[in-house]
C-alpha cells in the first residue's frame, strides 16, 4: 500500500500543514510555470558572463594551443587536470544520491535526487571539456576511441588508463543522462498536462507520451532499480579509473594502491559539499523549505563529515606509507608536500578537508544553515587544492634537480576554471527554469508515509506510545520549517 | 445506448483507489487501467498485472555488452595488430577488465531503457494518450470500459461508495487530442 505507517522515531521528510498532492505539484512547478524572479536573472547574467569567459579562454587555447597555459617541461599537467578531477568528483554525489541511496531505500533521497543528478550531468560536461582541451589538438579527440583508421588500422592502447578513462567518463555521462531523463518523464508529463498552447506542445514532445498507467509505472520502477544497481558499481569504477590515471604511473606520490578508495571517498565528499552549496540556496530562493528540510541538510552534513574523515585517514596513511616504504623518492615527495614550496597548498587542503568538516560533530553546527553553507564552500576549495597538491607537487620536483620548476597559471588557466563554474551555473539555472527541480512523483510518495502532517495525524489518533512522541517532538526542534504551533499540534486530540 | 466509451472514477487518495478496485472486482466489473501521478505499490498484484520481464532484457543486454566489449579488446589488441609494449603479453586480461565492464554497463542501461520505451511506446513527440489531465497532478484515475460493462449505474455507485470524488463519462478514449 502507498500509506504504510512509518515509525514515529523517524524524522519527517516533508513539513508544512494541509499539504495535498495538488499543492506539491503547484509548489514544485512554481518556478517552471512562472516568469523567473530577479534573483534568477541576476544569477543567470553573472553565470553568462562567467560562461563567456570560458568561451574566450577555451577558444584562445584552441587557437594558440596549450602553450597558452602555464605548463612547462617539468609540470606537464596542472590546472586543467586539477579542474577535470574536481568536476568529475563533484558529479559523483548525484549518482550516489540517486543510485546508492535508492538501493538502501533511503527515502530522503526523493527530495534531492533530481537536482543532484542534474548537477552530476553538468559537472561531467564541465569535466569533459578539460579532457578535450588538454589534448592540444581537440579536432583529433576522437582518436581516443577505437575507430578503424588509415594507419593500418592502428588501434588505441587498451592497457592505458587514459583510454579506460575515456570509456568510463563517456559511459558515466550516458548512463547518468538516461537515468535522469527517465526520472524526469512523469514530471515533464505533469507540466505538459497543466500547460496550454505552444508550451504544451513542447513539453509533450519531451514527455515521450507518458500517461502514468499501471504498466508504465511498474516498468518505470524496475528500470529505476536496475539503473541504480548498475550505476553504483559504475560510479565507483569511474573515480577508480580516474585515480589510475595517476596510480599506474611511476611518479612518486602517485604510484600508490590507496588511490582508488581514496579518490572515491574524496569524490563523494566534494560532491555532497557541492549539493549542499546548491540546495541551501535553492530551497530558500524557490521556497522548497518544506521539501528539502533540516533532516536532509543534517544527513548530508553527516556524510560530508564521514567522507571527510575517510579522506583525512587516507592523507595520514599516505604519509605513513611514504616513510614505511623506505623509498627515498616517495619520502622526498611527501616531505616536499608538507614543507616544500607548495606547503601552503598542502596545509590549505588539510585545513579545509580534514579539520573543518570535524566541526560537524556538533549538532548546533550541522543544523545551522549559514555555517553549513560556508563549510560546504570550504570543502570545495579544499578538494580543489587536494588535486592541485597531488598533481603539481609530485611533478614539479623531477628526478633531475636541474629540471626542478614551479608552476604559475596564466590568465587562460584561471579563465577556463572560473569560466567553467559560470558554464555550470548557466546550465543549472536553465534546468531550474524549465524542468522541475524536485522529483514531483517521488515526493508525492512521501506525503502519506513520512510527512509531518501524516505523522501529526497519527499521533493525534493516539497511534504511538507517549515516550516515542516525546522523542519525536524533540527531533522537530531543529527544523527551521516547523513552527512551535506545529509542535504543539501534536498534543491536540 | 449512450456514447460513453469509458467511465472514469477520479480519486483524491491512493487508498480510496485501491478500495475502488476491490469493490469493482468483487462485482465482477473488469478494470481497463489506472492512471496515477505516482507509482502505487501493490496495485499490479491487485489488478493481476504480471511482473515485468525487463530484468531479463537488462541481463541479456549486459551479457551482450560483456561479449562485445571483450571481443573488441581481443580483436584489436591480440588479433588484428598485436603490439609489443615493453615485452608484456598482448592478451593482458586484468587490463581488459575496466573497458569490458564499462561496455557491459553501457549496453545494459541503453538496451534496457530502449526496451522500456519500445514496450510502452514512449518516444519523443508521441501524442500522449491521457484519459484525464489531472492524472499527472493530483487525481488517481480508475478507468472502466463502458462497452464491456453495461451496468453504468452500478459502476457509478460503486466508485462513489469507494470514495471517488468525481465520476466522468468520456465519449472519447483520450482527452489529450482535443
XYZ file of C-alpha atoms in Angstrom:
671
model
C 0.000 0.000 0.000
C 1.070 3.532 -0.575
C 0.489 4.552 3.003
C 2.293 2.199 5.292
C 2.840 3.634 8.723
C 6.392 4.592 9.377
C 7.864 4.598 12.874
C 7.375 7.875 14.651
C 11.033 7.790 15.657
C 11.926 8.692 12.087
C 12.091 12.390 11.476
C 9.639 13.771 8.899
C 10.894 14.254 5.340
C 8.262 16.825 4.486
C 6.878 19.559 6.691
C 4.049 22.059 6.364
C 0.348 21.962 7.111
C -2.530 20.890 4.870
C -0.309 19.704 2.060
C -2.185 17.924 -0.712
C -0.991 16.205 -3.864
C -2.149 19.230 -5.851
C -0.167 21.547 -3.647
C 3.023 19.545 -4.107
C 2.644 19.937 -7.870
C 1.886 23.660 -7.505
C 4.811 24.329 -5.190
C 7.381 22.494 -7.260
C 6.199 23.802 -10.603
C 6.014 27.411 -9.409
C 9.432 28.349 -10.831
C 8.726 26.423 -14.048
C 5.308 27.861 -14.772
C 6.007 31.474 -13.922
C 8.385 34.138 -15.136
C 11.704 33.968 -13.318
C 12.277 36.360 -10.463
C 15.033 38.920 -10.048
C 17.321 36.524 -8.164
C 17.218 34.108 -11.093
C 18.038 36.821 -13.620
C 20.924 38.204 -11.581
C 22.327 34.704 -11.151
C 21.826 33.909 -14.803
C 23.504 37.081 -16.053
C 26.511 36.589 -13.770
C 26.723 32.956 -14.891
C 26.550 34.018 -18.547
C 29.428 36.432 -18.007
C 31.387 33.548 -16.494
C 30.457 31.254 -19.364
C 31.621 33.810 -21.914
C 34.958 33.971 -20.100
C 35.058 30.197 -20.556
C 34.299 30.503 -24.271
C 37.057 33.109 -24.687
C 39.642 31.128 -22.695
C 38.869 27.799 -24.348
C 38.717 29.478 -27.761
C 42.102 31.076 -27.146
C 43.519 27.714 -26.041
C 42.221 26.002 -29.181
C 43.588 28.805 -31.351
C 47.088 29.009 -29.883
C 47.469 25.507 -28.428
C 48.150 24.550 -24.826
C 51.160 26.826 -24.787
C 48.554 29.317 -23.629
C 48.642 27.573 -20.251
C 51.292 27.929 -17.599
C 52.681 24.435 -18.179
C 56.397 23.838 -18.630
C 58.596 20.865 -19.450
C 58.586 19.666 -15.849
C 54.996 20.364 -14.893
C 53.076 18.933 -17.835
C 49.799 18.528 -16.003
C 48.467 21.227 -13.719
C 45.305 23.316 -13.614
C 43.411 21.560 -16.369
C 43.693 18.068 -14.868
C 43.082 19.501 -11.389
C 39.870 21.056 -12.649
C 38.929 17.891 -14.535
C 39.251 15.671 -11.470
C 37.500 18.304 -9.345
C 34.462 18.398 -11.619
C 34.236 14.629 -12.082
C 34.427 14.224 -8.325
C 31.612 16.712 -7.805
C 29.496 14.756 -10.229
C 29.695 11.636 -8.086
C 27.299 12.838 -5.401
C 24.394 12.971 -7.829
C 24.761 9.310 -8.722
C 25.385 8.408 -5.128
C 22.149 10.081 -4.064
C 20.083 8.717 -6.926
C 21.518 5.203 -7.058
C 23.152 4.138 -3.803
C 20.520 5.746 -1.589
C 17.803 4.138 -3.727
C 19.333 0.707 -3.200
C 19.463 1.378 0.536
C 15.843 2.612 0.460
C 16.740 5.977 1.924
C 13.578 7.909 1.208
C 15.153 11.279 1.897
C 16.809 10.994 -1.482
C 13.417 11.587 -3.142
C 13.518 15.327 -2.493
C 17.084 15.973 -3.584
C 17.869 13.399 -6.265
C 16.624 15.402 -9.248
C 18.769 18.474 -8.699
C 21.739 16.358 -7.606
C 21.539 14.303 -10.807
C 21.298 17.465 -12.874
C 24.401 18.657 -11.064
C 26.140 15.391 -11.977
C 25.402 15.807 -15.644
C 26.502 19.431 -15.798
C 29.628 18.695 -13.754
C 30.589 15.871 -16.119
C 30.032 18.204 -19.099
C 32.421 20.697 -17.484
C 34.925 17.910 -16.784
C 34.756 16.575 -20.330
C 35.682 19.978 -21.747
C 39.052 19.785 -19.934
C 39.770 16.377 -21.367
C 39.180 17.693 -24.861
C 41.047 20.946 -24.212
C 44.164 19.328 -22.751
C 44.653 17.162 -25.844
C 46.066 20.187 -27.621
C 44.519 19.179 -30.924
C 40.854 18.922 -29.948
C 39.787 18.173 -33.504
C 41.557 14.830 -33.114
C 39.798 13.994 -29.855
C 38.093 11.016 -31.476
C 41.499 9.284 -31.669
C 40.921 8.139 -28.113
C 38.203 5.795 -29.369
C 38.993 2.572 -31.227
C 37.864 3.599 -34.705
C 39.181 1.964 -37.855
C 41.705 4.415 -39.275
C 44.132 4.960 -42.130
C 47.163 3.846 -40.148
C 46.612 0.298 -40.893
C 44.462 0.110 -38.699
C 46.397 1.018 -35.600
C 44.193 0.714 -32.548
C 44.299 2.552 -29.260
C 46.326 1.005 -26.450
C 43.809 -0.637 -24.151
C 46.485 -1.070 -21.489
C 46.384 2.651 -20.867
C 44.209 4.036 -18.061
C 43.686 7.150 -20.179
C 41.764 5.016 -22.683
C 39.851 3.358 -19.825
C 39.029 6.835 -18.627
C 37.525 7.827 -21.975
C 35.275 4.755 -21.781
C 34.442 5.328 -18.122
C 33.569 9.013 -18.433
C 31.501 8.604 -21.581
C 29.620 5.619 -20.140
C 29.089 7.513 -16.901
C 27.734 10.547 -18.715
C 25.415 8.486 -20.919
C 24.024 6.349 -18.101
C 23.548 9.349 -15.799
C 21.741 11.213 -18.550
C 19.454 8.261 -19.259
C 18.759 7.743 -15.549
C 17.979 11.432 -15.070
C 15.769 11.664 -18.119
C 13.747 8.540 -17.313
C 13.033 10.006 -13.894
C 12.008 13.281 -15.498
C 9.387 11.753 -17.809
C 6.468 11.682 -15.318
C 7.292 15.191 -14.154
C 7.509 16.584 -17.675
C 4.101 14.987 -18.226
C 2.801 16.886 -15.185
C 3.985 20.161 -16.698
C 2.510 19.159 -20.060
C -0.960 18.402 -18.721
C -1.167 21.750 -16.931
C 0.158 23.833 -19.815
C -1.591 25.209 -22.878
C -0.640 26.155 -26.416
C 2.953 26.041 -27.560
C 4.298 25.212 -24.091
C 2.111 22.147 -24.044
C 3.359 21.030 -27.430
C 6.982 21.424 -26.448
C 6.592 19.588 -23.139
C 4.521 16.991 -24.958
C 7.434 16.182 -27.254
C 9.799 15.831 -24.315
C 7.342 13.828 -22.201
C 7.548 10.941 -24.742
C 3.768 10.486 -24.372
C 3.915 9.456 -20.706
C 0.482 8.646 -19.267
C 1.089 7.067 -15.866
C -0.715 3.776 -16.444
C -0.146 0.815 -14.168
C 2.173 -0.995 -16.551
C 4.184 2.166 -17.246
C 4.792 2.757 -13.563
C 5.629 -0.881 -12.987
C 8.282 -0.852 -15.684
C 9.457 2.580 -14.601
C 10.189 1.306 -11.127
C 12.053 -1.723 -12.443
C 14.104 0.467 -14.758
C 14.963 2.832 -11.899
C 16.000 -0.023 -9.664
C 18.211 -1.719 -12.237
C 19.744 1.561 -13.352
C 20.518 2.239 -9.694
C 22.019 -1.222 -9.369
C 24.345 -0.784 -12.331
C 25.127 2.881 -11.636
C 26.504 2.025 -8.212
C 29.494 -0.014 -9.425
C 29.758 2.354 -12.381
C 30.230 5.433 -10.241
C 32.812 3.629 -8.130
C 34.614 2.479 -11.266
C 34.734 5.980 -12.736
C 36.731 7.592 -9.987
C 38.765 4.427 -9.533
C 39.819 4.721 -13.150
C 40.449 8.460 -12.780
C 42.765 7.623 -9.891
C 44.509 5.003 -12.034
C 45.488 7.767 -14.459
C 47.878 8.655 -11.670
C 48.394 5.398 -9.811
C 49.668 3.382 -12.782
C 52.454 5.887 -13.437
C 55.841 5.788 -11.709
C 55.752 9.301 -10.279
C 56.435 9.465 -6.511
C 53.253 10.434 -4.692
C 51.070 8.977 -7.441
C 52.226 5.371 -7.581
C 50.148 4.081 -4.658
C 47.460 1.441 -4.283
C 45.458 3.596 -1.870
C 44.418 5.903 -4.692
C 41.157 4.255 -5.853
C 39.310 4.173 -2.490
C 40.846 7.496 -1.509
C 39.682 9.160 -4.715
C 36.191 7.697 -4.480
C 35.769 8.934 -0.894
C 37.074 12.335 -1.935
C 34.653 12.432 -4.845
C 31.649 11.726 -2.617
C 32.967 14.263 -0.134
C 33.274 17.079 -2.661
C 30.061 16.109 -4.440
C 27.966 16.287 -1.304
C 29.559 19.619 -0.464
C 28.502 20.941 -3.863
C 24.968 19.562 -3.438
C 24.835 21.324 -0.078
C 26.081 24.601 -1.599
C 23.402 24.486 -4.287
C 20.470 23.168 -2.256
C 20.798 25.585 0.632
C 20.318 28.460 -1.814
C 17.766 26.645 -3.932
C 15.416 25.794 -1.062
C 15.427 29.416 0.060
C 15.043 31.095 -3.337
C 12.480 28.646 -4.711
C 10.623 28.202 -1.387
C 11.333 24.476 -1.155
C 11.855 24.622 2.608
C 9.041 22.175 3.263
C 10.508 19.608 0.868
C 14.240 19.986 1.468
C 14.175 20.026 5.235
C 16.675 20.288 8.023
C 16.765 16.490 8.102
C 18.161 16.482 4.559
C 20.722 19.149 5.410
C 21.820 17.349 8.544
C 22.065 13.985 6.770
C 24.242 15.463 4.055
C 26.444 17.129 6.643
C 26.896 13.763 8.332
C 28.000 12.262 5.017
C 30.393 15.163 4.460
C 31.854 14.605 7.906
C 32.225 10.844 7.389
C 33.813 11.052 3.953
C 35.971 13.963 5.121
C 37.285 11.736 7.879
C 37.973 8.918 5.406
C 39.903 11.364 3.251
C 41.799 12.503 6.354
C 42.766 8.923 7.188
C 43.918 8.497 3.583
C 46.173 11.584 3.840
C 47.761 10.248 7.011
C 48.134 6.775 5.523
C 49.925 8.264 2.537
C 52.382 9.996 4.838
C 52.928 6.855 6.874
C 53.416 4.645 3.832
C 55.827 7.157 2.318
C 58.014 6.732 5.390
C 57.365 2.998 5.839
C 58.113 2.183 2.190
C 61.713 3.211 2.664
C 61.690 4.631 -0.850
C 63.672 7.848 -0.747
C 61.820 9.349 -3.708
C 58.465 8.671 -2.081
C 59.715 10.100 1.211
C 61.044 13.171 -0.529
C 57.786 13.718 -2.437
C 55.844 13.850 0.811
C 58.407 15.898 2.715
C 58.217 18.311 -0.193
C 54.429 18.429 0.025
C 54.418 19.105 3.743
C 57.281 21.593 3.875
C 58.274 22.446 0.306
C 57.385 25.489 -1.788
C 53.779 24.298 -2.118
C 53.330 23.656 1.616
C 50.722 26.440 1.712
C 48.575 24.451 -0.711
C 49.082 21.246 1.294
C 48.058 22.870 4.541
C 45.126 24.641 2.872
C 43.982 21.184 1.762
C 44.499 19.695 5.238
C 42.602 22.516 6.927
C 39.681 22.596 4.516
C 39.233 18.847 4.088
C 40.250 17.274 7.367
C 39.909 19.842 10.117
C 36.896 21.966 9.176
C 34.442 19.083 8.471
C 35.118 17.826 12.015
C 33.062 20.806 13.199
C 30.025 18.847 12.028
C 30.330 16.664 15.125
C 28.462 19.487 16.863
C 24.739 19.320 16.251
C 24.425 23.116 16.505
C 26.849 23.486 13.613
C 25.452 20.808 11.347
C 21.937 22.169 11.735
C 22.952 25.775 11.123
C 22.261 26.807 7.553
C 24.787 29.651 7.192
C 27.622 27.629 8.762
C 26.778 24.552 6.657
C 26.879 26.676 3.541
C 30.238 28.258 4.373
C 31.731 24.891 5.319
C 30.461 23.322 2.087
C 32.291 26.014 0.099
C 35.421 25.439 2.181
C 35.256 21.728 1.361
C 35.033 22.533 -2.336
C 38.080 24.776 -2.082
C 39.913 22.094 -0.121
C 39.125 19.403 -2.668
C 40.389 21.605 -5.474
C 43.656 22.016 -3.546
C 43.845 18.258 -2.971
C 44.037 17.617 -6.698
C 46.399 20.537 -7.194
C 48.704 19.210 -4.472
C 48.669 15.673 -5.847
C 49.374 16.768 -9.402
C 51.714 19.727 -9.140
C 53.803 18.862 -6.083
C 54.559 15.409 -7.454
C 55.621 16.782 -10.823
C 57.498 19.970 -10.029
C 60.383 18.162 -8.344
C 61.619 15.972 -11.164
C 64.127 13.121 -10.738
C 66.779 15.532 -12.091
C 67.216 18.570 -9.846
C 68.206 20.586 -12.923
C 64.628 20.189 -14.167
C 63.009 21.413 -10.986
C 60.455 24.098 -11.697
C 57.441 25.913 -10.329
C 54.030 26.211 -11.923
C 52.436 29.612 -12.449
C 48.960 29.735 -14.031
C 48.273 32.130 -16.894
C 45.045 34.086 -17.323
C 43.852 31.306 -19.641
C 44.212 28.691 -16.898
C 42.267 30.849 -14.473
C 39.748 31.846 -17.159
C 38.923 28.257 -18.051
C 38.404 27.335 -14.418
C 36.333 30.348 -13.388
C 34.528 30.188 -16.724
C 33.601 26.531 -16.255
C 31.901 27.438 -12.973
C 29.922 30.006 -14.973
C 29.064 27.377 -17.575
C 27.909 25.027 -14.836
C 25.604 27.643 -13.350
C 24.182 28.633 -16.738
C 23.158 25.008 -17.269
C 21.910 24.589 -13.717
C 19.811 27.770 -13.772
C 18.297 26.841 -17.131
C 17.437 23.452 -15.655
C 15.640 25.088 -12.719
C 13.774 27.398 -15.079
C 12.468 24.731 -17.457
C 12.324 21.466 -15.514
C 11.031 20.624 -12.045
C 13.878 20.941 -9.527
C 12.413 18.242 -7.283
C 11.097 14.872 -8.437
C 7.367 15.542 -8.079
C 6.163 11.955 -8.377
C 8.698 10.685 -5.861
C 7.947 13.403 -3.336
C 4.244 12.573 -3.570
C 5.122 9.108 -2.287
C 6.275 10.685 0.961
C 3.039 12.543 1.679
C 1.191 9.631 3.230
C 4.143 7.984 4.918
C 6.840 10.394 6.007
C 5.296 13.848 6.141
C 4.912 15.766 9.365
C 1.251 16.240 8.569
C 0.667 12.487 8.359
C 2.649 11.798 11.497
C 0.815 14.518 13.391
C -2.472 12.932 12.411
C -1.343 9.528 13.640
C -0.099 10.993 16.917
C -3.398 12.772 17.430
C -5.161 9.474 16.881
C -3.004 8.023 19.638
C -1.186 5.514 17.447
C 2.159 5.816 19.264
C 3.282 5.464 22.884
C 3.926 8.644 24.849
C 7.732 8.337 25.165
C 8.113 7.918 21.404
C 6.002 11.011 20.780
C 8.224 12.959 23.180
C 11.294 11.800 21.273
C 9.665 12.850 18.010
C 8.838 16.276 19.442
C 12.454 16.717 20.446
C 13.673 15.876 16.976
C 11.428 18.540 15.446
C 13.129 21.386 17.242
C 15.996 21.666 14.773
C 13.645 22.182 11.792
C 13.523 25.749 10.547
C 10.318 25.000 8.639
C 8.410 23.705 11.691
C 6.838 26.296 13.981
C 6.112 25.934 17.684
C 2.479 25.805 16.685
C 3.111 22.684 14.602
C 4.849 21.027 17.532
C 2.008 21.945 19.870
C -0.453 20.451 17.380
C 0.905 17.020 18.343
C -0.777 17.475 21.718
C -4.271 18.095 20.341
C -6.591 15.153 20.232
C -27.318 3.206 -25.615
C -25.164 6.138 -24.705
C -21.992 7.104 -26.487
C -19.933 6.677 -23.366
C -16.735 4.812 -24.084
C -15.030 4.918 -20.705
C -16.210 5.569 -17.193
C -13.536 7.212 -15.081
C -13.528 7.178 -11.325
C -11.417 10.071 -10.125
C -9.982 9.552 -6.638
C -8.130 12.042 -4.493
C -6.381 9.409 -2.435
C -4.468 6.278 -3.489
C -6.026 4.204 -0.712
C -9.504 5.060 -1.981
C -8.413 3.996 -5.445
C -7.304 0.616 -4.102
C -10.618 0.374 -2.325
C -12.414 1.126 -5.608
C -10.506 -1.623 -7.380
C -11.561 -4.108 -4.715
C -15.200 -3.057 -4.963
C -15.325 -3.334 -8.736
C -13.586 -6.679 -8.691
C -15.996 -8.002 -6.099
C -18.792 -7.145 -8.531
C -17.052 -8.727 -11.500
C -16.518 -5.454 -13.296
C -13.354 -5.517 -15.365
C -10.969 -2.623 -14.953
C -9.376 -1.185 -18.066
C -6.431 0.590 -16.463
C -5.431 3.021 -13.748
C -3.587 6.293 -14.262
C -1.790 7.759 -11.298
C 0.589 10.640 -10.634
C 2.955 8.367 -8.734
C 3.707 4.660 -8.531
C 1.315 2.799 -6.238
C 2.867 -0.197 -4.612
C 0.833 -3.360 -4.707
C -1.535 -2.206 -7.428
C -0.086 -4.628 -10.010
C -0.792 -7.599 -7.767
C -4.315 -6.395 -7.185
C -5.007 -5.894 -10.882
C -3.304 -9.133 -11.830
C -0.636 -7.409 -13.908
C 2.234 -9.787 -14.496
C 5.686 -8.919 -13.176
C 7.811 -7.064 -15.690
C 10.350 -9.068 -17.674
C 12.635 -6.079 -18.091
C 15.284 -7.539 -15.751
C 15.714 -10.394 -18.239
C 16.189 -7.899 -21.054
C 18.667 -5.982 -18.899
C 20.663 -9.142 -18.221
C 20.745 -10.104 -21.905
C 21.911 -6.664 -22.964
C 24.523 -6.709 -20.224
C 25.792 -10.097 -21.382
C 25.871 -8.801 -24.947
C 27.904 -5.818 -23.718
C 30.407 -8.084 -21.999
C 30.793 -10.159 -25.150
C 31.112 -7.177 -27.476
C 33.462 -5.325 -25.125
C 35.747 -8.285 -24.714
C 35.628 -9.117 -28.435
C 36.661 -5.565 -29.282
C 39.629 -5.780 -26.947
C 40.634 -9.231 -28.124
C 40.315 -8.276 -31.783
C 42.254 -5.023 -31.548
C 44.925 -5.985 -29.030
C 45.582 -9.672 -29.661
C 44.373 -10.467 -33.166
C 44.384 -7.550 -35.588
C 47.560 -5.760 -34.586
C 49.304 -7.244 -31.555
C 51.944 -4.806 -30.315
C 54.998 -5.446 -28.228
C 54.548 -2.988 -25.375
C 57.539 -3.403 -23.082
C 57.547 -7.143 -23.717
C 54.208 -7.540 -21.967
C 51.664 -10.084 -23.173
C 49.342 -8.939 -25.920
C 46.379 -10.503 -24.113
C 46.628 -8.910 -20.641
C 43.338 -9.998 -19.121
C 43.421 -7.802 -15.978
C 43.845 -4.728 -18.180
C 40.753 -5.720 -20.126
C 38.508 -5.589 -17.065
C 37.769 -1.831 -16.955
C 36.707 -1.403 -20.583
C 34.738 -4.673 -20.656
C 32.966 -3.560 -17.504
C 32.108 -0.120 -18.872
C 30.750 -1.529 -22.144
C 28.658 -4.030 -20.158
C 27.090 -1.254 -18.088
C 26.557 0.958 -21.125
C 24.787 -1.684 -23.176
C 22.774 -2.919 -20.206
C 21.480 0.587 -19.454
C 20.799 1.635 -23.033
C 19.291 -1.710 -24.019
C 17.019 -1.910 -21.019
C 15.779 1.663 -21.375
C 15.260 1.188 -25.111
C 13.197 -1.921 -24.371
C 11.184 0.014 -21.807
C 10.496 2.804 -24.291
C 9.673 0.333 -27.037
C 7.261 -1.723 -24.978
C 5.466 1.318 -23.576
C 5.527 3.168 -26.903
C 7.421 6.060 -25.413
C 9.304 8.208 -27.880
C 9.856 11.916 -28.421
C 6.812 13.589 -29.906
C 4.364 10.794 -29.243
C 0.842 12.119 -28.734
C 0.083 11.494 -25.065
C -2.807 9.089 -24.617
C -4.227 10.620 -21.486
C -7.739 9.929 -20.250
C -7.822 12.628 -17.601
C -5.491 15.586 -17.478
C -5.332 15.558 -13.712
C -3.917 12.033 -13.636
C -0.414 13.504 -13.672
C -1.264 16.030 -10.984
C -3.429 15.083 -8.022
C -6.032 12.575 -9.182
C -5.886 8.787 -9.214
C -7.930 7.629 -12.180
C -9.632 4.268 -12.466
C -10.886 3.605 -15.993
C -13.676 1.136 -16.782
C -14.578 0.169 -20.349
C -18.213 1.267 -20.700
C -18.951 -1.086 -23.615
C -17.860 -4.193 -21.739
C -19.562 -3.232 -18.519
C -23.021 -2.122 -19.404
C -24.456 -1.509 -15.959
C -23.238 2.069 -15.726
C -25.345 2.910 -12.718
C -23.714 0.133 -10.715
C -20.218 1.223 -11.705
C -21.087 4.785 -10.770
C -22.428 3.869 -7.352
C -19.547 1.503 -6.577
C -16.968 4.123 -7.486
C -18.691 6.767 -5.390
C -19.053 4.356 -2.489
C -15.327 3.700 -2.608
C -14.686 7.426 -2.299
C -14.392 8.693 -5.855
C -14.517 12.478 -5.884
C -15.893 12.550 -9.373
C -17.184 10.063 -11.925
C -16.766 11.002 -15.569
C -18.353 9.563 -18.677
C -15.923 10.044 -21.536
C -17.179 9.751 -25.083
C -13.650 9.761 -26.391
C -10.987 7.480 -25.152
C -8.277 10.120 -24.832
C -8.835 13.742 -23.943
C -5.409 14.924 -24.938
C -6.199 15.070 -28.670
C -8.720 17.862 -28.171
